[in-house]
Amino acid sequence: MTLMIHSVLLMAISLNMARCRRLTEDIDNEVSSNPAANLGFRDPMEYVKIMQPPVPVISKKVGAHVELFCEAIGSPPPTIQWYKRNMRITENDSFDTNMISQTPGLAKVGSRLVINYVLPRHQDVYRCVAESGVQVATAASRLIVSNKEGREMNFTQLINAKILGAHHIPRVTFWASTFMSNIGTDVILPCRFVGNPKPNLYWLDNNNKIIENDERFTILPDGELRIRNILWTDMGGYTCVVENSVGEDSIETFLYPMKESSK
Ligand SMILES: *[C@@H]1O[C@H](CO)[C@@H](O)[C@H](O)[C@H]1NC(C)=O
Ligand SMILES: *[C@@H]1O[C@H](CO)[C@@H](O)[C@H](O)[C@H]1NC(C)=O
């Protein structure tokens, strides 16, 4: 692990790629500051860490729009789920873990929990849960609804007030900001989103050209971009754009193909 990170770090420095350097330094610091990673208590290839937890406490009024953001780094590329107390509120298939586990990748991923219209019942503790293989890291956030007395609404009221079914600007809710994997492997770059009406999605490649499906590049039904057999020349930023009649959102994933010899 250390050897691999070291050679990746050297490559990143020689190419003067600030973003990759930051990522590998994060990982390097974590490995050296976490003795368990080197003592065989767990598979050193599997590790996950929350890099940016959601705000610990947030206070909002009924009707407000709330977003909680959580960022994690890990190997294999982590998934992020959100829990309200002990109930999972995001789907658990936000990443094709079977395919991902075949690639020894590292990734920094971000997730947003979006609440378009806060109701009294939303006051609770929300947990961001990041998982890489068997490794898990979590961080919690408490949402306080400051003026909730008498403002709860049932289903009929939500429909009548046009809160349910309202149009919302798209937001990407799960993506990787950096993704590193060995040359020759297949990668799946996630791009989960919300929005009403259902947004259209497209990806731009590292030359800002719209990606059409071909033998190597495929946009999967849930929005992920799969790139087969990654090449050194695939390095660069890939942009996922989601748009509907209300607006658009986009994220960028920096793909860093690593030399096979760095294993
Ligand atoms: C997703 O959740 C279902 C139901 O809770 C569970 O049976 C399944 O194993 C989960 N899949 C993954 C990949 O965690
Ligand atoms: C929703 O609340 C309204 C106003 O309090 C009430 O008249 C109505 O019966 C409720 N509907 C349901 C389905 O509970």
Coordinates of C-alpha atoms and ligand atoms in Angstrom, one line a residue:
M1 CA 0.0 0.0 0.0
T2 CA 2.7 2.4 1.1
L3 CA 4.8 1.5 -1.9
M4 CA 1.9 2.0 -4.3
I5 CA 1.0 5.4 -2.8
H6 CA 4.6 6.4 -2.8
S7 CA 5.0 5.8 -6.6
V8 CA 1.6 7.4 -7.3
L9 CA 2.8 10.4 -5.3
L10 CA 6.0 10.6 -7.3
M11 CA 4.0 10.4 -10.6
A12 CA 1.7 13.1 -9.4
I13 CA 4.5 15.4 -8.5
S14 CA 6.4 14.8 -11.7
L15 CA 3.3 15.7 -13.6
N16 CA 2.7 18.7 -11.3
M17 CA -0.9 17.7 -10.8
A18 CA -2.0 19.5 -7.7
R19 CA -5.3 17.7 -7.3
C20 CA -3.8 14.3 -7.4
R21 CA -1.1 15.3 -5.1
R22 CA -3.6 16.5 -2.5
L23 CA -5.5 13.3 -2.7
T24 CA -2.4 11.1 -2.3
E25 CA -1.2 13.3 0.5
D26 CA -4.5 12.8 2.2
I27 CA -4.1 9.0 1.9
D28 CA -0.4 9.1 2.8
N29 CA -1.1 11.1 6.0
E30 CA -3.9 8.7 6.9
V31 CA -1.8 5.6 6.5
S32 CA 1.1 7.0 8.5
S33 CA -1.2 8.5 11.2
N34 CA -3.2 5.2 11.5
P35 CA -1.0 2.4 12.8
A36 CA -3.8 -0.1 12.5
A37 CA -3.5 0.3 8.7
N38 CA 0.0 -1.2 8.8
L39 CA -0.4 -3.8 11.6
G40 CA -2.6 -6.3 9.8
F41 CA -5.7 -5.6 11.9
R42 CA -7.5 -5.1 8.6
D43 CA -6.9 -5.5 5.0
P44 CA -4.6 -2.5 4.3
M45 CA -6.1 -2.2 0.8
E46 CA -9.5 -1.6 2.3
Y47 CA -9.9 1.7 4.1
V48 CA -12.3 4.6 4.3
K49 CA -12.3 7.9 6.0
I50 CA -14.7 10.8 6.2
M51 CA -12.8 13.9 4.9
Q52 CA -15.6 16.4 5.3
P53 CA -18.5 15.5 7.7
P54 CA -21.9 17.2 7.4
V55 CA -22.4 20.3 9.7
P56 CA -22.9 18.9 13.2
V57 CA -26.0 21.0 13.8
I58 CA -28.3 22.9 11.4
S59 CA -31.4 24.9 12.2
K60 CA -34.0 25.5 9.6
K61 CA -37.6 26.8 9.4
V62 CA -40.5 24.9 8.0
G63 CA -40.5 25.2 4.2
A64 CA -36.7 25.7 3.9
H65 CA -34.5 23.9 1.4
V66 CA -31.8 21.9 3.2
E67 CA -28.7 20.1 1.9
L68 CA -26.3 18.1 4.0
F69 CA -22.9 17.4 2.4
C70 CA -20.5 14.6 3.3
E71 CA -17.2 13.6 1.7
A72 CA -15.2 10.4 2.1
I73 CA -12.0 8.9 0.7
G74 CA -11.4 5.2 0.5
S75 CA -10.2 2.1 -1.3
P76 CA -12.0 0.5 -2.9
P77 CA -14.0 3.6 -4.0
P78 CA -16.5 4.2 -1.1
T79 CA -20.3 4.2 -1.2
I80 CA -22.1 6.8 0.8
Q81 CA -25.6 6.2 2.3
W82 CA -27.6 8.5 4.6
Y83 CA -29.5 7.3 7.6
K84 CA -32.3 9.1 9.6
R85 CA -31.7 7.6 13.0
N86 CA -31.4 3.9 12.1
M87 CA -33.3 4.0 8.9
R88 CA -31.6 4.1 5.6
I89 CA -33.0 6.8 3.5
T90 CA -30.9 6.5 0.4
E91 CA -30.9 3.4 -1.8
N92 CA -28.0 0.9 -1.3
D93 CA -27.3 0.3 -4.9
S94 CA -25.8 3.8 -5.5
F95 CA -22.6 2.2 -6.7
D96 CA -22.1 -1.1 -8.5
T97 CA -20.0 -2.6 -5.7
N98 CA -19.6 -6.0 -7.4
M99 CA -17.9 -4.4 -10.4
I100 CA -16.0 -1.8 -8.3
S101 CA -14.5 -4.5 -6.0
Q102 CA -12.7 -6.0 -9.0
T103 CA -10.7 -2.8 -9.4
P104 CA -8.1 -1.7 -6.8
G105 CA -9.2 1.9 -7.1
L106 CA -9.0 4.8 -4.7
A107 CA -11.6 7.6 -4.8
K108 CA -12.8 10.7 -3.0
V109 CA -16.6 10.8 -3.2
G110 CA -19.2 13.3 -2.1
S111 CA -22.8 12.9 -1.3
R112 CA -25.6 15.4 -0.7
L113 CA -28.8 14.7 1.2
V114 CA -31.4 17.1 -0.3
I115 CA -34.6 18.0 1.5
N116 CA -36.6 20.4 -0.7
Y117 CA -39.2 21.4 1.8
V118 CA -38.5 21.0 5.5
L119 CA -41.4 19.7 7.7
P120 CA -41.5 19.2 11.5
R121 CA -41.0 15.5 11.0
H122 CA -37.6 16.1 9.4
Q123 CA -36.2 17.2 12.7
D124 CA -33.8 14.3 13.5
V125 CA -30.2 13.1 13.5
Y126 CA -28.9 12.2 10.1
R127 CA -25.8 10.0 9.5
C128 CA -23.5 9.9 6.6
V129 CA -22.2 6.3 6.3
A130 CA -19.3 5.7 4.0
E131 CA -18.2 2.1 3.2
S132 CA -15.2 0.6 1.4
G133 CA -15.4 -3.1 1.4
V134 CA -15.9 -4.1 5.1
Q135 CA -14.6 -0.7 6.3
V136 CA -17.1 1.8 7.5
A137 CA -16.9 5.5 8.6
T138 CA -19.7 7.6 9.8
A139 CA -20.5 11.2 10.7
A140 CA -23.7 12.7 12.1
S141 CA -25.7 15.9 11.7
R142 CA -28.6 17.1 13.7
L143 CA -31.4 19.0 11.9
I144 CA -33.5 21.3 14.1
V145 CA -36.8 22.7 12.8
S146 CA -37.0 25.9 14.7
N147 CA -40.7 26.9 14.2
K148 CA -42.4 23.5 14.0
E149 CA -45.4 23.9 16.3
G150 CA -48.6 23.2 14.4
R151 CA -46.9 23.1 11.0
E152 CA -46.9 19.4 10.2
M153 CA -48.8 18.6 7.0
N154 CA -50.4 15.3 6.0
F155 CA -50.3 13.9 2.5
T156 CA -53.5 15.6 1.3
Q157 CA -52.3 19.0 2.6
L158 CA -48.9 18.5 0.9
I159 CA -50.7 17.8 -2.4
N160 CA -53.1 20.7 -2.1
A161 CA -50.3 23.1 -1.2
K162 CA -48.5 21.8 -4.3
I163 CA -45.5 20.9 -2.2
L164 CA -45.6 17.3 -3.2
G165 CA -45.0 17.2 -7.0
A166 CA -43.4 20.7 -7.0
H167 CA -40.7 21.2 -9.6
H168 CA -37.1 21.3 -8.3
I169 CA -33.8 22.1 -9.8
P170 CA -31.6 19.0 -10.3
R171 CA -28.9 18.3 -7.8
V172 CA -26.2 15.6 -8.2
T173 CA -26.3 13.6 -4.9
F174 CA -23.5 11.2 -5.3
W175 CA -20.3 11.4 -7.3
A176 CA -16.5 11.0 -7.1
S177 CA -14.4 14.1 -7.3
T178 CA -11.2 12.1 -7.8
F179 CA -11.0 8.5 -9.0
M180 CA -7.7 6.6 -9.3
S181 CA -7.4 3.1 -10.8
N182 CA -4.8 1.0 -12.6
I183 CA -4.4 1.3 -16.3
G184 CA -6.3 -1.6 -17.9
T185 CA -9.1 -1.8 -15.4
D186 CA -12.7 -0.9 -15.9
V187 CA -14.0 2.0 -13.8
I188 CA -17.5 3.2 -13.0
L189 CA -17.8 6.9 -12.2
P190 CA -21.0 7.5 -10.3
C191 CA -23.5 10.4 -10.9
R192 CA -26.6 10.0 -8.8
F193 CA -29.1 12.9 -8.9
V194 CA -32.5 14.2 -7.8
G195 CA -34.8 16.7 -9.6
N196 CA -38.3 17.1 -10.8
P197 CA -39.2 16.7 -13.6
K198 CA -36.7 13.8 -14.0
P199 CA -33.5 15.4 -15.3
N200 CA -31.7 14.4 -18.5
L201 CA -28.1 13.4 -17.9
Y202 CA -25.0 13.5 -20.1
W203 CA -21.3 13.2 -19.6
L204 CA -18.5 15.3 -21.1
D205 CA -15.1 13.6 -21.6
N206 CA -11.6 15.0 -20.8
N207 CA -11.8 17.1 -24.0
N208 CA -15.2 18.5 -23.1
K209 CA -16.9 16.5 -25.8
I210 CA -20.3 14.8 -25.2
I211 CA -19.8 11.1 -24.6
E212 CA -21.6 8.7 -26.9
N213 CA -21.7 5.1 -26.0
D214 CA -19.1 3.0 -27.7
E215 CA -17.0 -0.1 -26.9
R216 CA -15.1 1.6 -24.1
F217 CA -17.5 4.3 -22.8
T218 CA -21.0 3.5 -21.7
I219 CA -23.5 5.6 -19.7
L220 CA -25.3 3.1 -17.5
P221 CA -29.1 3.3 -16.9
D222 CA -28.6 5.0 -13.5
G223 CA -26.2 7.7 -14.8
E224 CA -22.8 6.1 -14.1
L225 CA -20.1 6.4 -16.7
R226 CA -18.4 3.1 -17.3
I227 CA -15.0 3.2 -18.9
R228 CA -13.5 -0.1 -19.9
N229 CA -9.8 -0.8 -20.0
I230 CA -8.7 2.6 -18.9
L231 CA -5.7 4.1 -20.7
W232 CA -3.1 6.7 -19.6
T233 CA -4.7 9.1 -22.1
D234 CA -8.1 8.8 -20.3
M235 CA -6.6 11.0 -17.6
G236 CA -8.5 14.2 -16.9
G237 CA -11.8 15.7 -15.9
Y238 CA -15.1 14.1 -16.8
T239 CA -18.2 16.2 -16.2
C240 CA -21.7 14.8 -15.5
V241 CA -24.5 17.3 -16.3
V242 CA -28.1 16.9 -15.2
E243 CA -30.7 19.3 -16.5
N244 CA -34.5 19.7 -16.5
S245 CA -36.9 22.5 -17.3
V246 CA -36.1 24.2 -14.0
G247 CA -32.3 24.3 -14.2
E248 CA -29.1 22.2 -14.2
D249 CA -26.3 20.9 -12.0
S250 CA -23.0 19.4 -12.8
I251 CA -20.0 17.7 -11.1
E252 CA -16.5 16.9 -12.3
T253 CA -14.6 13.6 -11.7
F254 CA -10.9 13.7 -12.2
L255 CA -9.8 10.3 -13.4
Y256 CA -6.2 9.3 -12.7
P257 CA -5.1 6.1 -14.4
M258 CA -2.2 4.6 -12.4
K259 CA 0.7 2.6 -13.9
E260 CA 0.3 -1.1 -13.4
S261 CA 3.9 -1.4 -12.0
S262 CA 2.8 0.8 -9.0
K263 CA 1.1 -2.3 -7.5
Ligands
LIG1 C1 -29.5 -3.7 -0.3 O1 -30.6 -3.8 0.6 C2 -31.3 -5.0 0.6 C3 -32.5 -4.9 1.5 O2 -32.1 -4.2 2.7 C4 -30.3 -6.1 1.0 O3 -31.0 -7.3 0.9 C5 -29.1 -6.1 0.0 O4 -28.2 -7.1 0.4 C6 -28.5 -4.8 0.0 N1 -27.4 -4.7 -1.0 C7 -26.2 -4.3 -0.8 C8 -25.3 -4.3 -1.9 O5 -25.9 -3.8 0.3
LIG2 C1 -55.3 16.1 6.7 O1 -55.5 17.2 7.5 C2 -56.7 17.9 7.3 C3 -56.6 19.2 8.1 O2 -56.3 18.9 9.4 C4 -57.9 17.0 7.6 O3 -59.1 17.7 7.4 C5 -57.8 15.8 6.7 O4 -58.8 14.8 7.1 C6 -56.4 15.1 6.9 N1 -56.3 14.0 5.9 C7 -55.8 12.8 6.1 C8 -55.7 11.9 5.0 O5 -55.4 12.5 7.2

